[in-house]
mmCIF file of C-alpha atoms in Angstrom:
data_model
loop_
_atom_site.group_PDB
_atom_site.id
_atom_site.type_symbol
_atom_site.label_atom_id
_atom_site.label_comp_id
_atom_site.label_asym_id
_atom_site.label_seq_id
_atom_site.Cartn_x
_atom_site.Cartn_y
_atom_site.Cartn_z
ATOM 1 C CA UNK A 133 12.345 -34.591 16.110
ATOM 2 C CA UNK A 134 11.655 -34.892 12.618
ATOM 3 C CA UNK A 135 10.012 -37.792 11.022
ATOM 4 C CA UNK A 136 11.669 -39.557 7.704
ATOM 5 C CA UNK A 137 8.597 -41.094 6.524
ATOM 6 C CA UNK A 138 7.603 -40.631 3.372
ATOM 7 C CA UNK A 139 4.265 -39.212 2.912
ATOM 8 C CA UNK A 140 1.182 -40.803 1.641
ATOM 9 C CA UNK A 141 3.020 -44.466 2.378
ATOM 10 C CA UNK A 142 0.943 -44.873 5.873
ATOM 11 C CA UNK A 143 -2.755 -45.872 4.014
ATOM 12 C CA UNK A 144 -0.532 -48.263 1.645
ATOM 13 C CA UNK A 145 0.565 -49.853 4.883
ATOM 14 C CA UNK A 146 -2.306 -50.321 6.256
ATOM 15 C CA UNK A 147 -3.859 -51.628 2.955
ATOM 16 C CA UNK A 148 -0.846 -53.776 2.848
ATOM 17 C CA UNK A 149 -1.282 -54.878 6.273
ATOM 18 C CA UNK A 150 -5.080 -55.910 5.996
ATOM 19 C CA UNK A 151 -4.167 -57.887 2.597
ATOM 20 C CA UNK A 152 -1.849 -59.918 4.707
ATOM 21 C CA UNK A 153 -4.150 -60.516 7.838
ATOM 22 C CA UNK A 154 -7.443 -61.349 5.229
ATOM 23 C CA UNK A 155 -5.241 -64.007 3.531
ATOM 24 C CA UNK A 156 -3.916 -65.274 7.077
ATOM 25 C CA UNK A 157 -7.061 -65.596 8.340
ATOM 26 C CA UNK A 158 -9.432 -67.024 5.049
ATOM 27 C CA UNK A 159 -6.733 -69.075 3.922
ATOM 28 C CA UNK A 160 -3.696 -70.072 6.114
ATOM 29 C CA UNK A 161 -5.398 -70.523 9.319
ATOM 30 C CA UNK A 162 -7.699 -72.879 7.230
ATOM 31 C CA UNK A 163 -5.279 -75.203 5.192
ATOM 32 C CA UNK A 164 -3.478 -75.523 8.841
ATOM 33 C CA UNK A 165 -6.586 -76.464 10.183
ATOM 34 C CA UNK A 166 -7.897 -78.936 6.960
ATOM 35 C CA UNK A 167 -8.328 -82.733 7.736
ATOM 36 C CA UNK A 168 -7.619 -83.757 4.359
ATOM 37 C CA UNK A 169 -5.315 -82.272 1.834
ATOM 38 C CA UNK A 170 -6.357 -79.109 0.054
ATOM 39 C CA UNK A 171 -7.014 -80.025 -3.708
ATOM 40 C CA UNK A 172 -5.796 -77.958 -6.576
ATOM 41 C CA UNK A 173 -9.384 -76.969 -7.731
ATOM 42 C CA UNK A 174 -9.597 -75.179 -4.156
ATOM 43 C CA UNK A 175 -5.857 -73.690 -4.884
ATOM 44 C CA UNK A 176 -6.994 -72.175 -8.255
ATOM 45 C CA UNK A 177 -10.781 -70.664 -7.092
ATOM 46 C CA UNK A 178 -8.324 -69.127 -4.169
ATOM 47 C CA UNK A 179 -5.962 -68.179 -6.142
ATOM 48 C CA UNK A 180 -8.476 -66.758 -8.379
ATOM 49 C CA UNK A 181 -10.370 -64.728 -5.500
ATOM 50 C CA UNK A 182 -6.669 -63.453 -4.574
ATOM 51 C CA UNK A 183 -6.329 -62.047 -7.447
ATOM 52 C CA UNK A 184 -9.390 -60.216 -7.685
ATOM 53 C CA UNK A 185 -8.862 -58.881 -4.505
ATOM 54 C CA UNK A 186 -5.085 -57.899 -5.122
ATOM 55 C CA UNK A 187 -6.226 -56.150 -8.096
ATOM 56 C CA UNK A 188 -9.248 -54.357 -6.549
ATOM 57 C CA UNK A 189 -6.691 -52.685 -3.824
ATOM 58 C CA UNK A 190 -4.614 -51.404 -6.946
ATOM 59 C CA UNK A 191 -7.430 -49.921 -8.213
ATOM 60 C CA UNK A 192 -7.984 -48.717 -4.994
ATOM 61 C CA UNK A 193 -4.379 -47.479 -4.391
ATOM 62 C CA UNK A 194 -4.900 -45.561 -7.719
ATOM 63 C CA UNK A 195 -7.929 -43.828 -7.078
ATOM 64 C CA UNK A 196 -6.645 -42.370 -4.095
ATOM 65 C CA UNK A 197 -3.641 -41.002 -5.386
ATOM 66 C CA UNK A 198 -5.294 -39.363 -8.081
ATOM 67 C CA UNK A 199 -7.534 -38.007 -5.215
ATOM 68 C CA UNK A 200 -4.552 -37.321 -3.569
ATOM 69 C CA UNK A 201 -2.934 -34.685 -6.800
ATOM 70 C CA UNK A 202 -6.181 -33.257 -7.449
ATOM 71 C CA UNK A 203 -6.576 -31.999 -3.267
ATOM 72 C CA UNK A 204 -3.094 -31.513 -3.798
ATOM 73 C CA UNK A 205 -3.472 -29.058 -6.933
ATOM 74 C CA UNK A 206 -6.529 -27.392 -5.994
ATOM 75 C CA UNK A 207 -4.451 -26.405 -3.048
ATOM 76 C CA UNK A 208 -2.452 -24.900 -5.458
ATOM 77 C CA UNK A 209 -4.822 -22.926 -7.123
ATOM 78 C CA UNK A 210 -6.225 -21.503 -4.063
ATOM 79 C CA UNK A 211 -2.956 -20.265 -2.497
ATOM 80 C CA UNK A 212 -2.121 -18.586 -5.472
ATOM 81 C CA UNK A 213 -5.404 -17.019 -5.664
ATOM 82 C CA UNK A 214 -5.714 -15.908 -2.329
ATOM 83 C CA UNK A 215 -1.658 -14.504 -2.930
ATOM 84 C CA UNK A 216 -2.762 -12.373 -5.910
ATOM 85 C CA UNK A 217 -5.677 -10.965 -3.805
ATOM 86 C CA UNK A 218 -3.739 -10.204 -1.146
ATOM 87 C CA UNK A 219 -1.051 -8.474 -3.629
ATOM 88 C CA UNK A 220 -3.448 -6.355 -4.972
ATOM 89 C CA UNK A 221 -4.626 -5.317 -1.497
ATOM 90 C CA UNK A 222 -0.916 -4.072 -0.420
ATOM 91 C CA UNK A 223 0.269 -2.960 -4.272
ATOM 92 C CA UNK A 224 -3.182 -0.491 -3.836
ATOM 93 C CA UNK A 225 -1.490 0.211 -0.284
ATOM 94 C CA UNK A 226 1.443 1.117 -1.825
ATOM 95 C CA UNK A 227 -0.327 2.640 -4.510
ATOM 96 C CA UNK A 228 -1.806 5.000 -1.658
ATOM 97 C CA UNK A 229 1.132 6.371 -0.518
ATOM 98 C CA UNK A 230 3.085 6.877 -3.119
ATOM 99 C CA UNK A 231 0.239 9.114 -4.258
ATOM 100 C CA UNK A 232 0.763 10.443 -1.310
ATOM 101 C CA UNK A 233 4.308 11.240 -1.320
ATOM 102 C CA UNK A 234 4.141 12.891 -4.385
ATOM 103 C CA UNK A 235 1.532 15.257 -3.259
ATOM 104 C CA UNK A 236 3.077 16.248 0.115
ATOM 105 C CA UNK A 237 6.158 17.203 -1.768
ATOM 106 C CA UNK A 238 4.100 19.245 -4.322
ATOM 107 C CA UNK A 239 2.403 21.350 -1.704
ATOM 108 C CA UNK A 240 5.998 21.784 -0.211
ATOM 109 C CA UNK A 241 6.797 23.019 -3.134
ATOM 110 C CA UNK A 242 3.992 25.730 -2.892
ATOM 111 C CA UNK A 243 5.033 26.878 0.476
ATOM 112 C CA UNK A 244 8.767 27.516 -0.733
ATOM 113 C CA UNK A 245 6.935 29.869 -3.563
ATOM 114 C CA UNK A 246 4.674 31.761 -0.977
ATOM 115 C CA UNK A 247 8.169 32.843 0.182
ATOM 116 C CA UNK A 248 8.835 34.808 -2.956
ATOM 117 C CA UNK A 249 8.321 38.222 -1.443
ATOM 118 C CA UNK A 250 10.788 37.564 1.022
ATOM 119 C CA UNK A 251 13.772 36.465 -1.480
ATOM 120 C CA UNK A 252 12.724 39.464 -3.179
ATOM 121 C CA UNK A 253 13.267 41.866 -0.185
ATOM 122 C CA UNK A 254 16.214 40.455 0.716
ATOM 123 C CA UNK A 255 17.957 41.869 -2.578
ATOM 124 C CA UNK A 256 15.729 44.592 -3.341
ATOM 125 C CA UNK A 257 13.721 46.853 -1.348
ATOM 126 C CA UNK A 258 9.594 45.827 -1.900
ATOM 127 C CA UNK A 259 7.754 48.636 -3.432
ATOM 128 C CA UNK A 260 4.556 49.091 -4.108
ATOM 129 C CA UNK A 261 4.973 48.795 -7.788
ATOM 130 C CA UNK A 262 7.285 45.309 -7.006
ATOM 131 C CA UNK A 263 4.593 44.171 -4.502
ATOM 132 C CA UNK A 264 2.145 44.440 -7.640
ATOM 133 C CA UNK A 265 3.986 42.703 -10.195
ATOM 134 C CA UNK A 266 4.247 39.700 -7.710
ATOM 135 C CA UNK A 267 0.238 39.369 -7.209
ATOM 136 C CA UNK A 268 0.221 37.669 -10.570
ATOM 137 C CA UNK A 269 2.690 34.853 -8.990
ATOM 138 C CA UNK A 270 0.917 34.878 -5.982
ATOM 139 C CA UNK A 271 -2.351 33.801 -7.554
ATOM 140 C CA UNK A 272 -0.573 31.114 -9.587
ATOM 141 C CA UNK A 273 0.710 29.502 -6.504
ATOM 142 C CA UNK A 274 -2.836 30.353 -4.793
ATOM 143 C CA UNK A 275 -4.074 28.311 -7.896
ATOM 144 C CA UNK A 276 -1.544 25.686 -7.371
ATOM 145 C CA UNK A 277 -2.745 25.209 -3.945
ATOM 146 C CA UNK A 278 -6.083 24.816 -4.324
ATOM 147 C CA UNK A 279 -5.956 22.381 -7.215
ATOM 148 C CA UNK A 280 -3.505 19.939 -4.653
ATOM 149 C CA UNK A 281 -5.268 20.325 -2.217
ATOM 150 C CA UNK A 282 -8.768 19.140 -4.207
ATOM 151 C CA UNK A 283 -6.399 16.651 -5.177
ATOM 152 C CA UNK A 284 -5.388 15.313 -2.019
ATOM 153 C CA UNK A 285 -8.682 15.219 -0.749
ATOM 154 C CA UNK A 286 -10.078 12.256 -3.213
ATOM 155 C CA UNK A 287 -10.527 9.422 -1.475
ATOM 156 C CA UNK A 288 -9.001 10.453 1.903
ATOM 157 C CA UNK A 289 -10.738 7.639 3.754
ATOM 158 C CA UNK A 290 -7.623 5.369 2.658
ATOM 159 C CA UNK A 291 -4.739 7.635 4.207
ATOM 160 C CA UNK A 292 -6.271 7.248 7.430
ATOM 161 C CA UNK A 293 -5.909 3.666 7.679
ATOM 162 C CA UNK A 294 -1.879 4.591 7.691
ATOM 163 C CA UNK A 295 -2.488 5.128 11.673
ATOM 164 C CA UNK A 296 1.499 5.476 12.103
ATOM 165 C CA UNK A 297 1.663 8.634 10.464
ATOM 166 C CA UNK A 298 -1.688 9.964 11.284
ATOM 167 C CA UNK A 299 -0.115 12.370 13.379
ATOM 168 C CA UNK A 300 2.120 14.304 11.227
ATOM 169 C CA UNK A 301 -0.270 14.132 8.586
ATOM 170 C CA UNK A 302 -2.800 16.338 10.495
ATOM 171 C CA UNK A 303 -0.027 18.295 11.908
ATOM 172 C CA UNK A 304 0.620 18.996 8.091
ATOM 173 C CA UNK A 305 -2.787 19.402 6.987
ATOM 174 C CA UNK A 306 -3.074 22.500 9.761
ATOM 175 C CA UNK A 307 -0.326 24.121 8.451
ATOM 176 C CA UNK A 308 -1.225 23.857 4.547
ATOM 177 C CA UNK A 309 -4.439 25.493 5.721
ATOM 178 C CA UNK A 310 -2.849 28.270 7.246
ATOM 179 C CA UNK A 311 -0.525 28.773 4.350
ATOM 180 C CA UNK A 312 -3.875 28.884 2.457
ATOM 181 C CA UNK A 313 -5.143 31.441 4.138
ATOM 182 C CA UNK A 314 -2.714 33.971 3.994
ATOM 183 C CA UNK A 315 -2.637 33.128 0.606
ATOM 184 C CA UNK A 316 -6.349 34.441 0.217
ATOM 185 C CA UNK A 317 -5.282 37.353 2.006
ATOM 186 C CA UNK A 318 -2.334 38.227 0.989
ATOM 187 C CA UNK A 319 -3.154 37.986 -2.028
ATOM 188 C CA UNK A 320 -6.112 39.915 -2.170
ATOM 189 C CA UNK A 321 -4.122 42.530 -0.358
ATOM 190 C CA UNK A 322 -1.209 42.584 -3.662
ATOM 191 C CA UNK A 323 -4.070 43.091 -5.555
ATOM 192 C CA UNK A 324 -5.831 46.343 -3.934
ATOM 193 C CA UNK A 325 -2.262 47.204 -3.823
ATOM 194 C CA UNK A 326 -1.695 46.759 -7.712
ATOM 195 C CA UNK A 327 -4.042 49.268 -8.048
ATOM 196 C CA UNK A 328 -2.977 52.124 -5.838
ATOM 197 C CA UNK A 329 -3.002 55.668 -7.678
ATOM 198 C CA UNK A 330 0.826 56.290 -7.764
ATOM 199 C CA UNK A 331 0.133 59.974 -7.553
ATOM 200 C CA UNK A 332 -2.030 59.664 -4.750
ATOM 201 C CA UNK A 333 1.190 60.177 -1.971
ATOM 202 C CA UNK A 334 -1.232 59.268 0.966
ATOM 203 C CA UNK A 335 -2.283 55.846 -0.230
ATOM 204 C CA UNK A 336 0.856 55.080 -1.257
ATOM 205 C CA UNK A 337 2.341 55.456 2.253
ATOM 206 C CA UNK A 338 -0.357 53.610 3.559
ATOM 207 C CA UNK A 339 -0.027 51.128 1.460
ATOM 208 C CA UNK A 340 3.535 50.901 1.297
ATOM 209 C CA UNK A 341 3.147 50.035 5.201
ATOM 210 C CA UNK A 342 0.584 47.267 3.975
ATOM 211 C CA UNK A 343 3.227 45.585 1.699
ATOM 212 C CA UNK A 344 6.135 45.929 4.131
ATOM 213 C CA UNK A 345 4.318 43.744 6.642
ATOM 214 C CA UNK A 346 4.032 40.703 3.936
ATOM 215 C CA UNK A 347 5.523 37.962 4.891
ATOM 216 C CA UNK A 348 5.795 34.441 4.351
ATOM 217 C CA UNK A 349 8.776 32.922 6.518
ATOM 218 C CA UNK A 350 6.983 31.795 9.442
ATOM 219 C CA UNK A 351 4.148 29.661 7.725
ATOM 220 C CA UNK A 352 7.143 28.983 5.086
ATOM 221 C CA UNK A 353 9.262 27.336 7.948
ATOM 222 C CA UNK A 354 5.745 25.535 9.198
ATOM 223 C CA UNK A 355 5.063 23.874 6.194
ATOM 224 C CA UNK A 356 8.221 22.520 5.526
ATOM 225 C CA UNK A 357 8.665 21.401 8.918
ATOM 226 C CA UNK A 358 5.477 19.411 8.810
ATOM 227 C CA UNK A 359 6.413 18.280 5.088
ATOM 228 C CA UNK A 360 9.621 16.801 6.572
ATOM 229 C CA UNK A 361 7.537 14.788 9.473
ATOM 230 C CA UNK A 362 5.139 13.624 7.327
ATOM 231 C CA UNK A 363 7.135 12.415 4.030
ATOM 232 C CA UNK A 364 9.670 10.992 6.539
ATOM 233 C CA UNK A 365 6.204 8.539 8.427
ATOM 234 C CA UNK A 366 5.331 8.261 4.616
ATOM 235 C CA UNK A 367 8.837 6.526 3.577
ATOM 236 C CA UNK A 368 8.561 4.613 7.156
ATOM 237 C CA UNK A 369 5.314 3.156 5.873
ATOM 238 C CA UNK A 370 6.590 2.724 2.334
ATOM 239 C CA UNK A 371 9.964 0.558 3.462
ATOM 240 C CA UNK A 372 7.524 -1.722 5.738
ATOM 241 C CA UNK A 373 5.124 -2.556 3.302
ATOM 242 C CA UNK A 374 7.819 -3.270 0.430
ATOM 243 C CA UNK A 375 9.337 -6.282 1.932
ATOM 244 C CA UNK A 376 5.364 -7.831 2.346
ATOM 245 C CA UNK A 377 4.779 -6.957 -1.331
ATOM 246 C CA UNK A 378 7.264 -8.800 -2.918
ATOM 247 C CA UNK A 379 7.063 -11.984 -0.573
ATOM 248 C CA UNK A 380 3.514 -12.243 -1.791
ATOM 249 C CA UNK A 381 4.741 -11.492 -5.188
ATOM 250 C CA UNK A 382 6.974 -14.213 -5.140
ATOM 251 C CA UNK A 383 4.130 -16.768 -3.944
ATOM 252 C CA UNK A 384 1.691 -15.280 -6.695
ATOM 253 C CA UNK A 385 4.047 -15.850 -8.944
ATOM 254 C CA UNK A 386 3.335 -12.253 -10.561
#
């Protein structure tokens, strides 16, 4: 049930209500009570401490609601503070995973490169002379990875705390290292290849052999698969936080 007084009005009553007793019980109990007839000299040093009294509970009245706007505005002050704290707190949140995003999607990126080889081969057969002209790729995109990947492991401690998509983001994390991997390898391998003696016919059978085993589908398909998990817990995290951000927005009046 919900009250209608008005606030603040309860210590006026009761300031009210002891004004009215004190002059009941100093003054009207005591002219009842008088023998003789109460002279006007009396009336005016009453009257006179009535006054002094009536005014002394205005000042009184005063003081406390001054008191009363100054708790009131510091209260304020300290809600809005403690709103622009806690805004920072979830905008650096946000912050976090946005960072994040855009890094998952740039090693996703990488993974659809590593498949190169395979695009190639399935509109032109792979040489060894084809499988040489692609190391220089491959090393860009070996590149590529490696500077992400340095870049996604500054300050790492804060994409833990995102326990929701902890999961995928470890079952990501395995497969960019294994795309790494065979990059280093494969890689290496387009290079020895580069350099095969085209009139040595034995090398470049075995070789050829080599270059017809290169392939990227498989870890290709991995990546992206964890990509998809973990952007998709990254959005999740993303659409719950937004909501928070701009209600405490709103009450740090930002």
């Amino acid at each position: 049930m919900e009250s209608n007084n008005l606030p603040g009005l309860t210590p006026i009553a009761v300031l009210v209500l002891f004004t009215a007793l004190t002059l009941l019980l100093t003054a009207g109990i005591p002219i009842l009570l008088a023998p003789e007839p109460v002279k006007v000299s009396d009336w005016l040093g009453f009257s006179g401490a009535v006054v002094g009294a009536l005014v002394t509970l205005s000042a009184a009245i005063i003081a406390w609601r001054a008191v009363q706007k100054q708790i009131e505005a510091q209260r304020i002050i300290a809600e809005r503070q403690a709103a622009i704290q806690s805004y920072d707190v979830l905008h650096r949140l946000a912050t976090t995973l946005e960072d994040e995003l855009r890094l998952a999607l740039a090693l996703g990126e990488v993974a659809h490169t590593s498949s190169m080889i395979d695009e190639f081969r399935q509109k032109w057969p792979v040489d060894i002379i084809a499988a040489g002209l692609l190391h220089a790729r491959y090393q860009d995109a070996k590149d590529r990875l490696r500077a992400l990947r340095n870049e996604w492991a500054v300050a790492d401690t804060k994409r833990w705390q995102f326990r929701n998509a902890l999961e995928a983001r470890m079952n990501f994390e395995e497969a960019i290292v294994e795309l790494e991997q065979r990059l280093n390898t494969d890689t290496a391998l387009l290079l020895m290849i580069k350099d095969t003696d085209l009139t040595d016919t034995k090398k470049v059978i075995e070789r050829q052999k080599i270059v017809d085993k290169i392939s990227f589908l498989d870890v290709a398909a991995k990546v992206h698969v964890a990509r998809t998990n973990y952007t998709t817990a990254i959005n999740k995290e993303i659409a719950s936080l937004l909501p928070k951000l701009e209600e405490i927005r709103s009450l740090a009046k930002l």
